[in-house]
PDB file of N, CA and C in Angstrom:
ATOM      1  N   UNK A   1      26.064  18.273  10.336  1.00 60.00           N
ATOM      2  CA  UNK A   1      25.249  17.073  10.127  1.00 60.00           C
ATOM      3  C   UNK A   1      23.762  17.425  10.198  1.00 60.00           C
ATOM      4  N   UNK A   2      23.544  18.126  11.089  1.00 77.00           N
ATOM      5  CA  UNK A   2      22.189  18.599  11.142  1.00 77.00           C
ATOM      6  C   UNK A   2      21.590  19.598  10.242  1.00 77.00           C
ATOM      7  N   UNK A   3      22.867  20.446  10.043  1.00 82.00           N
ATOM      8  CA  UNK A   3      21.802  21.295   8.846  1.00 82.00           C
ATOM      9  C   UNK A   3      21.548  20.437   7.448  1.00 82.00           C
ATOM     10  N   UNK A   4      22.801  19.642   7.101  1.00 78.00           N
ATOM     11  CA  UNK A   4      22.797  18.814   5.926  1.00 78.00           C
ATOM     12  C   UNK A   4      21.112  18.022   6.131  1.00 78.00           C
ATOM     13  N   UNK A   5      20.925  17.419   7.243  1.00 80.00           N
ATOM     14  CA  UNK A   5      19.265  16.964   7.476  1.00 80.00           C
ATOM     15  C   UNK A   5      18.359  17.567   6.979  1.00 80.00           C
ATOM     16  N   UNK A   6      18.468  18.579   7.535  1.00 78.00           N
ATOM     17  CA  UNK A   6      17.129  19.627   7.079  1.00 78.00           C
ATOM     18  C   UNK A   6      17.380  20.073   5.967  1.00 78.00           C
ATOM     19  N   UNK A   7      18.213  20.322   5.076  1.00 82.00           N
ATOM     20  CA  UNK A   7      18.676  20.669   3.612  1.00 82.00           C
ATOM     21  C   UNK A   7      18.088  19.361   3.087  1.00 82.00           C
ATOM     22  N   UNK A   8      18.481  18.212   2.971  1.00 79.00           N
ATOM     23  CA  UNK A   8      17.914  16.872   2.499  1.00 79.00           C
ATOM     24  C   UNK A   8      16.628  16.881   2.325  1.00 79.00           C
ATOM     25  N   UNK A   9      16.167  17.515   4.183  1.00 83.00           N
ATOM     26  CA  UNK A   9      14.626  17.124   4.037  1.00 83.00           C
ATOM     27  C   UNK A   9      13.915  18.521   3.584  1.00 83.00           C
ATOM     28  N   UNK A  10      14.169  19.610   3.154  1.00 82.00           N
ATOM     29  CA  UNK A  10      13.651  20.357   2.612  1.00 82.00           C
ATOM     30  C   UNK A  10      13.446  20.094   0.747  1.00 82.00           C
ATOM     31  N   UNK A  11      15.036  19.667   0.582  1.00 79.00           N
ATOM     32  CA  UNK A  11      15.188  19.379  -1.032  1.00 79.00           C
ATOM     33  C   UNK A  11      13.783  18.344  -1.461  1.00 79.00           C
ATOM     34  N   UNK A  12      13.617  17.378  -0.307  1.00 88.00           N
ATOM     35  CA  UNK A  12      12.605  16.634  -0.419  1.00 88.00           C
ATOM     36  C   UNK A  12      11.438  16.697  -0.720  1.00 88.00           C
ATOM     37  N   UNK A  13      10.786  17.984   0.372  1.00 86.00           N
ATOM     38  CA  UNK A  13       9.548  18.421   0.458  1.00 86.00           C
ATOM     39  C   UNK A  13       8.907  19.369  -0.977  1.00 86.00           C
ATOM     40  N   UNK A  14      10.323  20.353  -1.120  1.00 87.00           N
ATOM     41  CA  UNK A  14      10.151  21.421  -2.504  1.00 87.00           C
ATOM     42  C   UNK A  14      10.100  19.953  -3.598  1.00 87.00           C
ATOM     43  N   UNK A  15      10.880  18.584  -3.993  1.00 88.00           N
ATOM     44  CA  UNK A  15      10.484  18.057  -4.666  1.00 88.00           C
ATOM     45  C   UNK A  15       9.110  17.425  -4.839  1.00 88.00           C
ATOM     46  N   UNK A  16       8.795  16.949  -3.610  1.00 89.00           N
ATOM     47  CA  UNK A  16       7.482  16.374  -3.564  1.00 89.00           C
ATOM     48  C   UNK A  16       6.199  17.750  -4.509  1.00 89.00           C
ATOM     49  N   UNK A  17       6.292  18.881  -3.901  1.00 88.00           N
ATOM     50  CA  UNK A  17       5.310  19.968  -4.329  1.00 88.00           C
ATOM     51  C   UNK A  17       5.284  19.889  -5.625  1.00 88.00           C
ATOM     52  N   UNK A  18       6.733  20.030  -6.165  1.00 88.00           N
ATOM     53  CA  UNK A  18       6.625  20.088  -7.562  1.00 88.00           C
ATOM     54  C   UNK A  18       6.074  19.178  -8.547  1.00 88.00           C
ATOM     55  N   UNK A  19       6.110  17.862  -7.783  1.00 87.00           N
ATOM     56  CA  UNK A  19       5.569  16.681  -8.480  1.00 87.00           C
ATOM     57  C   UNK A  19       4.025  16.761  -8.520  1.00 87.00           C
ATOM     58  N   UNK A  20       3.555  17.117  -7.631  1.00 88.00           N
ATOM     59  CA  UNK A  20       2.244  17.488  -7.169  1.00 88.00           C
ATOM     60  C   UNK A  20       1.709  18.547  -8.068  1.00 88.00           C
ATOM     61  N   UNK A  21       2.478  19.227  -7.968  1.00 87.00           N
ATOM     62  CA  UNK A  21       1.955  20.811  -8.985  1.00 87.00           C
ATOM     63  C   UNK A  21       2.352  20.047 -10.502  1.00 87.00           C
ATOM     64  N   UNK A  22       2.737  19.476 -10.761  1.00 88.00           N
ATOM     65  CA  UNK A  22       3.132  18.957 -12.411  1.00 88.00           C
ATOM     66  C   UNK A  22       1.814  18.030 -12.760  1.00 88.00           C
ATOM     67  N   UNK A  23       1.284  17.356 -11.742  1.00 87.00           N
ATOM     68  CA  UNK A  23       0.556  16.698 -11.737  1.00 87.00           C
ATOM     69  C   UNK A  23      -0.794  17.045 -11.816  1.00 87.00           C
ATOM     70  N   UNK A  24      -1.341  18.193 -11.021  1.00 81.00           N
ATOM     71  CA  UNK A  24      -2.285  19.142 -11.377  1.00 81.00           C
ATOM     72  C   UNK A  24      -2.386  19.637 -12.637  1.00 81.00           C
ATOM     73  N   UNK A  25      -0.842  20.416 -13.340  1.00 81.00           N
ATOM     74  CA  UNK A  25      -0.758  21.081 -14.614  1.00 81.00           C
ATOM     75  C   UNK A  25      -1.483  20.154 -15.366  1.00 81.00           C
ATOM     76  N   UNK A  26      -0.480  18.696 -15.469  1.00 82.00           N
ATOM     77  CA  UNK A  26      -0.788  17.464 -16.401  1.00 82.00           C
ATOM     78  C   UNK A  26      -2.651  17.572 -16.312  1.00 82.00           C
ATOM     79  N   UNK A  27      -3.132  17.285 -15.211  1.00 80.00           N
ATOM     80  CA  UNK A  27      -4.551  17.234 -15.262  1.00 80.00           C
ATOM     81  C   UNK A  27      -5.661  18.199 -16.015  1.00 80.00           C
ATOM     82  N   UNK A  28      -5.044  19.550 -15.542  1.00 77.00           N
ATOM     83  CA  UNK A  28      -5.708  20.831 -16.157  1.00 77.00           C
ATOM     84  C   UNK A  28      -5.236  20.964 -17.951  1.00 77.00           C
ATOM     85  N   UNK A  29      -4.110  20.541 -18.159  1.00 79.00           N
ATOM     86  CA  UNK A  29      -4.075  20.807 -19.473  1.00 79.00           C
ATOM     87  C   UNK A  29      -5.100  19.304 -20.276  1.00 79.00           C
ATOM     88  N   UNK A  30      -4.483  18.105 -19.326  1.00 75.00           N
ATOM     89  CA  UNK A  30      -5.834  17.240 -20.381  1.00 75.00           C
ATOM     90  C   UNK A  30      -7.090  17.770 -20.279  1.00 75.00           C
ATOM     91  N   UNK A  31      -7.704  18.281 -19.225  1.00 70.00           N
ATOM     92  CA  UNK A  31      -8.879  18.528 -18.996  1.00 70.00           C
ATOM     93  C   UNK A  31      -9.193  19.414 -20.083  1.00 70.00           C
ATOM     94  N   UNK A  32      -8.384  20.718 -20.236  1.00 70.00           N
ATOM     95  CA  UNK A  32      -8.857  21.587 -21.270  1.00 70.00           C
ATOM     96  C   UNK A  32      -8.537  20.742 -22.546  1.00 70.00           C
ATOM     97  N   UNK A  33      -7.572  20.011 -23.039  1.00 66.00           N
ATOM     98  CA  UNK A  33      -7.608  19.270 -24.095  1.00 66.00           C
ATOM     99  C   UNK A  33      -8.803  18.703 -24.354  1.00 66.00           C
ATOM    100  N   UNK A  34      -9.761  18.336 -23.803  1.00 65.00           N
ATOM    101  CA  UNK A  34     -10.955  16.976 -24.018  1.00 65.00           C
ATOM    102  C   UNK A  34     -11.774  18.098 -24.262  1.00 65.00           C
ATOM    103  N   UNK A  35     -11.804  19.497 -22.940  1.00 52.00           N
ATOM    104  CA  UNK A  35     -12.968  20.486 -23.588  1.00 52.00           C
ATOM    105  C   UNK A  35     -12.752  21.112 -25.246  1.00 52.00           C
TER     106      UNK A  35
END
């Protein structure tokens, strides 16, 4: 039960980053788009 927790809350955290880092990409590629 407990490792299943921390598996959950890890799957969580690596998702959150990635959303974050997609979100940066998204930014840097419009940014160079407009330059």
């Amino acid at each position: 039960m407990h490792a299943l927790y921390i598996s959950l809350y890890h799957c969580t955290i690596v998702q959150y980053l990635v959303l974050i880092y997609s979100k940066h990409i998204n930014m840097l590629t419009q940014i160079h788009m407009c330059i």
